[in-house]
Amino acid sequence: MSDSISIYMAQLNPTVGAVAANCEQIAAAYARAMIQGADLVLTPELSVTGYPLEDLVLKPFFVRTAMQAVAALAEITAEEGAPGLLVGSPWQDGENLRNAVVLLEGGEVRELRFKHNLPNYGVFDEIRVFDAGTPPTPMVFRGIKLGVMICEDMWYPDCTASLASAGADILLVPTCSPYELGKHTERKRYSSNRVSESGLPLIFCNQVCGQDELVFEGASYVMAADGSIPVELDAFFEEEYLTSWTRTADGWVCDSRHQGYAPDTQEGMYQAMVLGLGDYVRKNRFPGVVLGLSGGIDSALSAAVAVDALGPDKVQCIMMPSRYTSGESLGDAEQCAKALGVQYDVIAIATGVEAFDEMLKDAFAETEPDTTEENIQSRLRGLALMSISNKFGKMVLTTGNKSEVSVGYATLYGDMCGGYNALKDLYKTEVFALSRWRNNVVPQGALGPGGEVVPDNIITKPPTAELREDQKDEDSLPPYDELDDMLKCLVDEEMSVADVVARGHDASTVARIEHLLYIAEYKRRQAPPGVKITRKNFGRDRRYPITNGFRSART
């Protein structure tokens, strides 16, 4: 029986569905681990296929492809004394489709374990596609009993209890746990509970990538039996690390010490947007992005995120002035573009607006101008951006924040027109805060410049859509600090109007905001994907009906 083991943590960035490329990535990490003398290589949950698979995993040929890839990966472990390899893959188990972790050693599949606790909440619906396994027993690897739990299996005590009662030595948790505010603390709390209950140390190995609306920030770690964290890998970046372990009279002890990049809350929010947007553009093979730069704060921060994610050479900003665009906005947009070093173009829409007015004058005869005419401007801008996208292949980046999208202050087929929205889950007050933060900090790994990338005047001037004379956002909305507090209550906390009013808000205003929230659902269903930041993003976290007669103010 061995009294030592070295376990290589491979915090990888897979692409969903790209089985061959993912296996090449695993094999490359395995080769590096072998050079360093690893005994075992641990990869994240479903590392062969990427995660989440959604309904792709219901395609039988895809599952067969993944299983064949696992068999091929086993061949790299055939050399005598080569490390073992733990990979994740969907697995056809008779009539059941499983979320599996597979131990490869000696050129073959040695052990299989299936995920027992399938999550079915928030962004997760694994019960839809996978069949649950039984509580696991340890895998025996070179005389050591490895207690392998797959992600959600760590959230509940039953799998840990099963493994501990069967004599597990070390708990291993291959996982795909997505980023949201407070999630890393939550993971460590559950890890601490399992370690405390079992008296066993734990290795938590997460993937690091953007996958559509989800970001997985990595931040893998080792938790010792006393609850301390001797090893923690980088958040938001790929990292691999060899951990060394020794058997003592009190159990297995991690002898390694390592502290990776651990951003604070604001930097974490920003890095999530950078990783999510960057991977979305790269993995979908867009040559770059194009966005409207209005001279306002949302588009300025969106441009900064895009430059940090992709580099200035892959970002095109277009100012599209109308008769209502102020000289101040023109100057602010140009200053922002110069600070970021991006391609900057001006495409005036005034002649297009005039053409539409002429085209619709008979249909609109004897009516007064209203938001219809305002929205024509927004839709012409969307048309211009989509035309650039169509001609050059660049993805249109939309720039609306969560506050606007919540209350429907966004134009379908206008400023909502595009392929991705990095700011989708940021409230307006958070947009202001992150803009100030970015002016003072260059995030780790950022491809953009330092300094004042969001001009101070953009941050300090009153927000406006500039679709009519002297327009300001607060003409028809509460101040954003008040609005965002109401929205966090109504959206993130699912509070009633009465509950929100009890916090000190005006009753009629809260009732109006709730009504706007509900009637804008049809717009949100047509919005592009964007990075999940909060516990309740508009997307898979919050699935409200479009046709909805409920209002808590009327009950």
XYZ file of C-alpha atoms in Angstrom:
555
model
C 0.000 0.000 0.000
C 1.440 3.356 -1.099
C 2.039 6.077 1.478
C 2.249 8.875 -1.086
C 0.503 10.005 -4.242
C 0.790 12.973 -6.587
C -2.458 14.183 -8.156
C -2.361 16.583 -11.092
C -5.219 19.089 -11.219
C -6.012 19.989 -14.847
C -8.269 23.057 -14.888
C -9.153 22.985 -18.589
C -11.183 25.041 -21.075
C -13.168 22.587 -23.212
C -15.629 23.406 -25.987
C -19.047 21.769 -25.858
C -19.328 19.147 -28.577
C -15.723 19.450 -29.785
C -14.824 15.940 -28.659
C -11.622 15.536 -30.672
C -10.253 18.950 -29.663
C -11.152 18.357 -26.014
C -9.349 15.018 -26.038
C -6.283 16.653 -27.559
C -6.371 19.164 -24.706
C -6.659 16.370 -22.136
C -3.820 14.424 -23.766
C -1.568 17.503 -23.750
C -2.249 18.080 -20.053
C -1.599 14.386 -19.403
C 1.772 14.636 -21.146
C 2.750 17.606 -18.974
C 1.630 15.724 -15.882
C 3.718 12.704 -16.847
C 6.823 14.867 -17.224
C 6.255 16.190 -13.687
C 5.923 12.691 -12.258
C 2.189 12.645 -11.537
C 0.502 9.431 -10.426
C -3.016 10.548 -11.351
C -4.483 13.281 -13.568
C -7.839 14.762 -12.548
C -9.925 16.619 -15.149
C -13.291 18.392 -14.718
C -16.777 16.927 -15.107
C -17.627 15.872 -18.693
C -14.163 16.986 -19.797
C -14.392 14.901 -22.988
C -17.526 16.664 -24.244
C -17.745 19.962 -22.394
C -20.651 21.107 -20.223
C -23.575 21.783 -20.275
C -24.550 19.498 -23.129
C -28.274 20.302 -23.112
C -30.151 18.173 -25.668
C -27.013 17.430 -27.687
C -26.466 14.490 -25.356
C -29.796 12.981 -26.464
C -28.258 12.279 -29.885
C -27.121 8.617 -29.721
C -24.329 9.116 -32.251
C -22.858 11.895 -30.111
C -22.784 9.649 -27.034
C -21.139 6.860 -29.047
C -18.558 9.342 -30.319
C -17.736 10.409 -26.765
C -17.432 6.842 -25.493
C -15.160 5.916 -28.399
C -13.025 8.952 -27.599
C -12.669 7.768 -23.999
C -11.496 4.375 -25.232
C -8.932 6.095 -27.448
C -7.736 8.248 -24.545
C -7.137 5.113 -22.509
C -4.328 4.200 -24.893
C -2.149 7.063 -23.625
C -2.113 5.407 -20.191
C -0.802 2.079 -21.528
C 2.888 2.657 -20.810
C 4.112 0.887 -17.689
C 4.125 3.250 -14.725
C 2.183 5.926 -16.621
C -0.240 8.058 -14.620
C -3.872 7.170 -14.267
C -6.388 9.527 -15.855
C -9.838 10.577 -14.644
C -12.073 12.004 -17.373
C -15.760 12.828 -17.612
C -18.091 11.703 -20.374
C -21.707 10.813 -21.056
C -22.058 7.046 -20.867
C -24.672 4.669 -22.196
C -25.305 2.195 -19.383
C -27.791 -0.269 -20.847
C -31.038 1.675 -21.190
C -29.725 4.492 -18.996
C -27.765 7.551 -20.067
C -25.312 8.581 -17.356
C -23.083 11.495 -16.462
C -19.929 9.477 -15.810
C -16.402 9.805 -14.527
C -14.027 7.208 -15.944
C -10.711 5.990 -14.515
C -8.267 5.091 -17.279
C -5.132 3.123 -16.416
C -2.924 0.582 -18.115
C -4.474 1.324 -21.486
C -8.033 0.490 -20.494
C -11.141 1.619 -18.658
C -10.616 0.470 -15.072
C -13.515 2.032 -13.173
C -16.764 3.924 -13.831
C -18.853 6.022 -11.478
C -22.124 7.760 -12.293
C -23.475 11.055 -10.996
C -26.099 10.414 -8.328
C -27.543 13.863 -7.533
C -28.706 15.435 -10.791
C -29.383 19.188 -10.402
C -32.762 20.482 -11.530
C -32.906 24.191 -10.640
C -31.676 27.530 -11.951
C -29.598 26.948 -15.071
C -29.506 23.184 -14.500
C -31.896 20.583 -15.871
C -29.795 17.408 -15.910
C -32.811 15.309 -14.922
C -34.110 16.104 -18.411
C -31.215 14.295 -20.111
C -29.420 11.998 -17.636
C -30.402 9.068 -15.442
C -29.168 9.139 -11.848
C -26.638 6.622 -10.612
C -26.501 5.063 -7.159
C -24.422 6.603 -4.335
C -20.807 5.835 -5.262
C -18.265 3.545 -3.686
C -14.524 4.339 -3.796
C -12.354 3.681 -6.831
C -9.262 1.721 -5.866
C -6.172 3.197 -7.517
C -2.768 1.744 -6.640
C -3.969 0.732 -3.213
C -5.604 4.090 -2.450
C -9.369 4.442 -2.172
C -10.493 7.500 -4.116
C -13.912 8.853 -3.218
C -15.050 10.342 -6.522
C -18.149 12.560 -6.488
C -19.365 14.458 -9.552
C -20.208 18.124 -8.853
C -23.720 18.144 -7.316
C -22.891 14.935 -5.427
C -20.799 17.140 -3.137
C -23.762 19.414 -2.399
C -25.531 16.696 -0.398
C -24.203 14.454 2.391
C -25.336 11.072 1.033
C -22.506 10.449 -1.439
C -19.820 11.512 1.021
C -21.359 9.242 3.663
C -21.379 6.323 1.228
C -17.738 6.874 0.317
C -16.536 7.422 3.884
C -18.303 4.324 5.169
C -16.577 2.308 2.440
C -13.147 3.536 3.573
C -12.364 6.335 1.120
C -8.982 8.023 1.658
C -9.370 11.238 -0.377
C -12.462 12.888 -1.888
C -12.162 13.960 -5.544
C -14.783 16.253 -7.077
C -14.623 16.723 -10.855
C -17.098 19.525 -11.484
C -18.546 22.120 -13.828
C -19.772 24.747 -11.394
C -20.733 28.051 -13.077
C -19.854 31.509 -11.860
C -22.311 33.785 -10.109
C -21.901 36.314 -7.320
C -21.156 34.498 -4.067
C -20.871 31.074 -5.694
C -17.232 30.425 -4.798
C -17.976 31.008 -1.112
C -20.954 28.686 -1.403
C -18.822 25.928 -2.937
C -16.325 26.158 -0.119
C -19.128 26.016 2.434
C -20.439 22.763 0.975
C -16.893 21.405 0.723
C -16.298 22.282 4.358
C -19.473 20.459 5.368
C -18.431 17.294 3.524
C -14.883 17.439 4.884
C -16.159 18.002 8.420
C -18.641 15.122 8.186
C -16.130 12.645 6.794
C -12.782 13.797 8.176
C -11.389 13.428 4.633
C -9.499 15.953 2.494
C -11.024 17.005 -0.812
C -9.883 18.095 -4.283
C -12.354 20.247 -6.239
C -11.495 20.482 -9.970
C -13.606 22.909 -12.016
C -13.536 23.796 -15.703
C -12.744 27.361 -16.802
C -14.569 28.646 -19.864
C -17.435 30.587 -21.304
C -20.304 28.524 -22.663
C -23.096 30.639 -24.130
C -24.614 32.472 -21.111
C -22.608 30.586 -18.498
C -19.090 31.276 -17.308
C -17.108 28.690 -15.348
C -14.326 30.464 -13.492
C -12.181 27.507 -12.449
C -10.786 28.499 -9.035
C -10.214 24.814 -8.267
C -8.843 23.994 -4.839
C -7.687 21.475 -2.275
C -9.408 21.489 1.111
C -7.510 19.777 3.909
C -9.211 17.654 6.564
C -9.074 20.615 8.957
C -10.934 22.839 6.466
C -7.928 24.899 5.390
C -7.147 25.566 1.694
C -3.495 24.708 0.968
C -3.940 24.888 -2.816
C -6.133 27.145 -4.947
C -5.774 27.590 -8.706
C -6.373 30.709 -10.763
C -9.865 32.058 -11.222
C -10.838 32.773 -14.869
C -7.684 31.294 -16.369
C -6.536 27.806 -17.290
C -4.064 26.363 -14.835
C -2.563 22.975 -14.055
C -0.922 22.068 -10.788
C 0.677 18.973 -9.282
C -0.339 18.288 -5.688
C 1.709 15.976 -3.468
C 0.101 13.871 -0.749
C 1.411 11.828 2.175
C -0.351 9.234 4.287
C -0.058 9.984 8.027
C -1.494 8.425 11.158
C -4.319 10.985 10.913
C -5.041 10.374 7.233
C -3.878 11.871 3.948
C -2.213 15.292 4.002
C -1.551 17.622 1.066
C 2.070 18.766 1.254
C 1.741 21.349 -1.537
C 1.080 25.061 -1.128
C -0.167 27.312 -3.921
C -2.367 30.409 -4.171
C -3.551 31.397 -7.628
C -5.235 34.542 -8.894
C -8.246 35.328 -6.692
C -10.019 38.533 -7.805
C -12.294 40.539 -5.555
C -16.022 40.903 -6.285
C -15.825 43.732 -8.828
C -12.866 42.281 -10.682
C -14.580 38.883 -10.711
C -17.695 40.381 -12.320
C -15.560 42.058 -14.949
C -13.449 38.972 -15.630
C -16.619 36.909 -16.043
C -17.745 39.246 -18.826
C -14.314 39.134 -20.460
C -14.128 35.334 -20.388
C -17.748 34.838 -21.447
C -17.552 37.214 -24.400
C -14.073 36.112 -25.442
C -14.907 32.412 -25.536
C -18.239 33.053 -27.287
C -16.520 34.967 -30.088
C -13.543 32.612 -30.429
C -15.416 29.327 -30.170
C -18.046 30.460 -32.675
C -15.252 31.685 -34.959
C -16.297 35.288 -35.402
C -13.431 37.448 -36.695
C -14.367 40.181 -34.240
C -17.226 42.309 -32.975
C -18.949 45.510 -34.008
C -21.008 47.720 -31.706
C -22.687 51.072 -31.650
C -20.733 53.585 -29.563
C -23.256 56.233 -28.552
C -21.276 58.325 -26.119
C -23.190 56.687 -23.265
C -21.876 54.534 -20.463
C -23.334 51.165 -21.503
C -21.700 51.127 -24.921
C -18.448 52.506 -23.491
C -18.159 49.729 -20.905
C -19.190 47.135 -23.503
C -16.405 48.356 -25.771
C -13.881 48.165 -22.922
C -14.907 44.590 -22.116
C -14.663 43.639 -25.787
C -11.186 45.129 -26.123
C -9.985 43.409 -22.951
C -11.394 40.094 -24.202
C -10.392 40.225 -27.871
C -7.876 43.014 -28.382
C -8.483 46.410 -30.023
C -7.836 45.052 -33.518
C -10.954 42.860 -33.270
C -13.352 45.586 -32.106
C -15.100 48.067 -34.395
C -17.117 50.902 -32.863
C -19.610 52.912 -34.882
C -21.167 56.213 -33.855
C -24.550 56.610 -35.581
C -25.718 60.160 -34.906
C -29.203 61.481 -35.535
C -30.523 65.055 -35.332
C -30.859 64.553 -31.557
C -27.273 63.429 -30.965
C -25.422 66.095 -29.024
C -21.953 67.346 -29.750
C -21.066 66.169 -26.255
C -21.980 62.586 -27.170
C -20.013 62.764 -30.427
C -16.952 63.947 -28.543
C -17.321 61.392 -25.756
C -17.660 58.498 -28.201
C -14.591 59.562 -30.176
C -12.551 60.017 -26.991
C -13.575 56.546 -25.755
C -12.661 54.926 -29.077
C -9.252 56.633 -29.105
C -8.563 55.581 -25.517
C -9.334 51.958 -26.389
C -7.445 52.025 -29.702
C -10.304 50.571 -31.745
C -11.493 51.164 -35.287
C -13.974 54.033 -35.096
C -16.433 55.010 -37.808
C -19.314 57.451 -38.066
C -22.455 56.491 -39.993
C -25.103 59.205 -39.775
C -28.701 57.951 -39.786
C -30.467 61.282 -40.354
C -31.111 60.673 -44.059
C -32.416 57.204 -43.268
C -34.820 58.615 -40.680
C -36.068 61.163 -43.210
C -36.602 58.407 -45.772
C -38.649 56.389 -43.281
C -40.698 59.441 -42.334
C -41.504 59.980 -46.002
C -42.274 56.310 -46.548
C -44.687 56.202 -43.596
C -46.242 59.652 -43.858
C -49.508 58.414 -45.386
C -49.819 55.526 -42.934
C -49.134 57.916 -40.031
C -51.306 60.759 -41.297
C -53.275 62.593 -38.607
C -51.202 61.046 -35.797
C -48.796 62.719 -33.409
C -45.140 61.687 -33.169
C -44.439 59.344 -30.246
C -42.098 56.509 -29.336
C -42.743 54.989 -32.766
C -40.631 57.670 -34.418
C -38.047 57.399 -31.644
C -37.721 53.661 -32.180
C -37.215 54.086 -35.931
C -33.881 55.677 -35.045
C -32.905 52.726 -32.870
C -33.974 50.233 -35.533
C -32.022 52.045 -38.235
C -28.946 51.770 -36.047
C -29.622 48.063 -35.627
C -29.992 47.713 -39.392
C -26.682 49.476 -39.973
C -24.859 47.268 -37.471
C -26.377 44.072 -38.853
C -25.396 45.153 -42.367
C -21.783 45.582 -41.250
C -22.012 42.170 -39.574
C -23.471 40.588 -42.698
C -20.815 42.083 -44.959
C -17.738 41.407 -42.826
C -18.794 38.523 -40.567
C -18.305 40.407 -37.317
C -20.739 39.722 -34.490
C -22.916 42.602 -33.325
C -22.426 43.220 -29.620
C -25.497 44.680 -27.949
C -25.060 46.936 -24.956
C -28.270 47.043 -22.880
C -28.059 46.667 -19.113
C -30.311 44.606 -16.820
C -32.180 47.650 -15.524
C -33.316 48.655 -19.012
C -34.108 45.120 -20.094
C -36.106 44.582 -16.890
C -38.552 47.396 -17.594
C -38.573 47.098 -21.374
C -36.599 50.285 -22.059
C -35.006 48.642 -25.072
C -36.134 48.449 -28.702
C -36.791 45.106 -30.341
C -34.827 44.857 -33.610
C -33.101 48.075 -32.607
C -30.659 48.329 -29.706
C -31.546 44.717 -28.770
C -30.362 43.578 -32.200
C -27.202 41.479 -32.077
C -25.502 38.239 -31.165
C -24.306 38.699 -27.576
C -24.563 41.130 -24.661
C -21.759 41.200 -22.109
C -23.718 43.603 -19.860
C -26.972 41.639 -19.914
C -26.913 40.735 -16.204
C -25.512 44.035 -14.863
C -27.806 46.599 -13.296
C -27.177 50.218 -14.283
C -25.596 51.104 -10.937
C -23.163 48.206 -11.459
C -22.330 49.529 -14.932
C -21.338 52.846 -13.348
C -19.308 51.127 -10.620
C -17.443 48.840 -13.024
C -16.684 51.724 -15.385
C -15.050 53.645 -12.535
C -13.228 50.492 -11.448
C -11.899 49.771 -14.959
C -10.513 53.296 -15.226
C -8.321 52.556 -12.202
C -7.411 48.905 -12.782
C -6.101 46.899 -15.712
C -7.465 43.387 -15.088
C -5.110 40.429 -15.176
C -4.833 39.097 -18.713
C -6.630 42.082 -20.263
C -5.730 42.894 -23.878
C -6.810 46.516 -23.538
C -4.896 49.587 -22.357
C -4.743 51.167 -18.942
C -5.911 54.602 -17.969
C -9.269 56.288 -18.444
C -10.869 54.009 -21.036
C -14.377 55.213 -20.120
C -14.160 59.026 -20.247
C -15.150 60.647 -16.985
C -17.776 62.795 -18.679
C -19.572 59.645 -19.831
C -19.755 58.486 -16.217
C -20.895 61.778 -14.721
C -23.425 63.077 -17.257
C -27.129 62.137 -16.913
C -28.010 58.980 -18.906
C -30.087 59.577 -22.052
C -31.144 57.633 -25.145
C -31.092 60.872 -27.218
C -34.120 59.883 -29.283
C -35.868 63.249 -28.780
C -35.030 66.738 -27.579
C -33.790 67.107 -23.982
C -34.512 63.454 -23.170
C -33.229 61.944 -19.910
C -33.727 58.418 -18.548
C -35.064 59.784 -15.258
C -37.879 61.611 -17.080
C -39.843 58.353 -16.970
C -37.923 56.158 -14.519
C -36.912 56.534 -10.864
C -33.255 57.353 -10.178
C -31.200 54.260 -10.943
C -30.165 53.613 -7.347
C -33.862 53.407 -6.420
C -34.867 51.501 -9.554
C -32.118 48.921 -9.150
C -33.045 48.263 -5.544
C -36.665 47.682 -6.593
C -35.584 45.394 -9.427
C -33.243 43.362 -7.235
C -36.169 42.827 -4.874
C -38.642 41.926 -7.635
C -36.304 39.891 -9.845
C -33.480 38.477 -7.743
C -35.458 37.995 -4.528
C -38.955 37.383 -6.046
C -40.490 39.807 -3.533
C -44.050 41.137 -3.744
C -44.904 44.794 -4.253
C -45.888 45.034 -0.575
C -42.520 43.619 0.495
C -40.673 46.146 -1.674
C -42.798 49.030 -0.386
C -41.928 47.948 3.159
C -38.297 48.754 2.308
C -39.299 52.407 1.918
C -40.239 52.665 -1.760
C -43.324 54.455 -3.099
C -46.222 52.022 -3.593
C -47.459 53.348 -6.942
C -43.924 53.427 -8.341
C -43.203 49.839 -7.317
C -46.523 48.667 -8.783
C -45.659 50.389 -12.064
C -42.180 48.855 -12.158
C -43.620 45.385 -11.506
C -46.082 45.907 -14.365
C -43.313 47.044 -16.721
C -41.243 44.033 -15.692
C -44.002 41.591 -16.593
C -45.088 43.166 -19.887
C -41.471 43.240 -21.138
C -41.144 39.455 -20.949
C -41.798 39.097 -24.692
C -38.832 41.343 -25.405
C -36.502 39.399 -23.144
C -37.414 36.154 -24.904
C -35.990 37.677 -28.076
C -32.881 39.165 -26.493
C -29.425 37.811 -27.359
C -27.552 35.668 -24.841
C -25.290 37.343 -22.321
C -23.041 36.587 -19.366
C -24.710 35.330 -16.186
C -23.489 37.342 -13.193
C -26.281 37.171 -10.622
C -28.205 34.337 -9.035
C -31.254 35.204 -11.165
C -30.307 36.182 -14.704
C -32.833 36.670 -17.492
C -32.588 33.323 -19.210
C -32.556 29.824 -17.792
C -32.601 31.119 -14.212
C -35.913 32.908 -14.622
C -38.550 31.289 -16.819
C -41.640 33.460 -16.665
C -44.689 33.203 -18.937
C -45.106 35.881 -21.590
C -48.881 35.897 -21.231
C -49.231 36.670 -17.545
C -52.198 38.312 -15.821
C -50.715 38.200 -12.320
C -49.761 41.404 -10.500
C -48.959 41.240 -6.794
C -50.256 44.807 -6.330
C -53.756 43.617 -7.328
C -54.030 40.508 -5.131
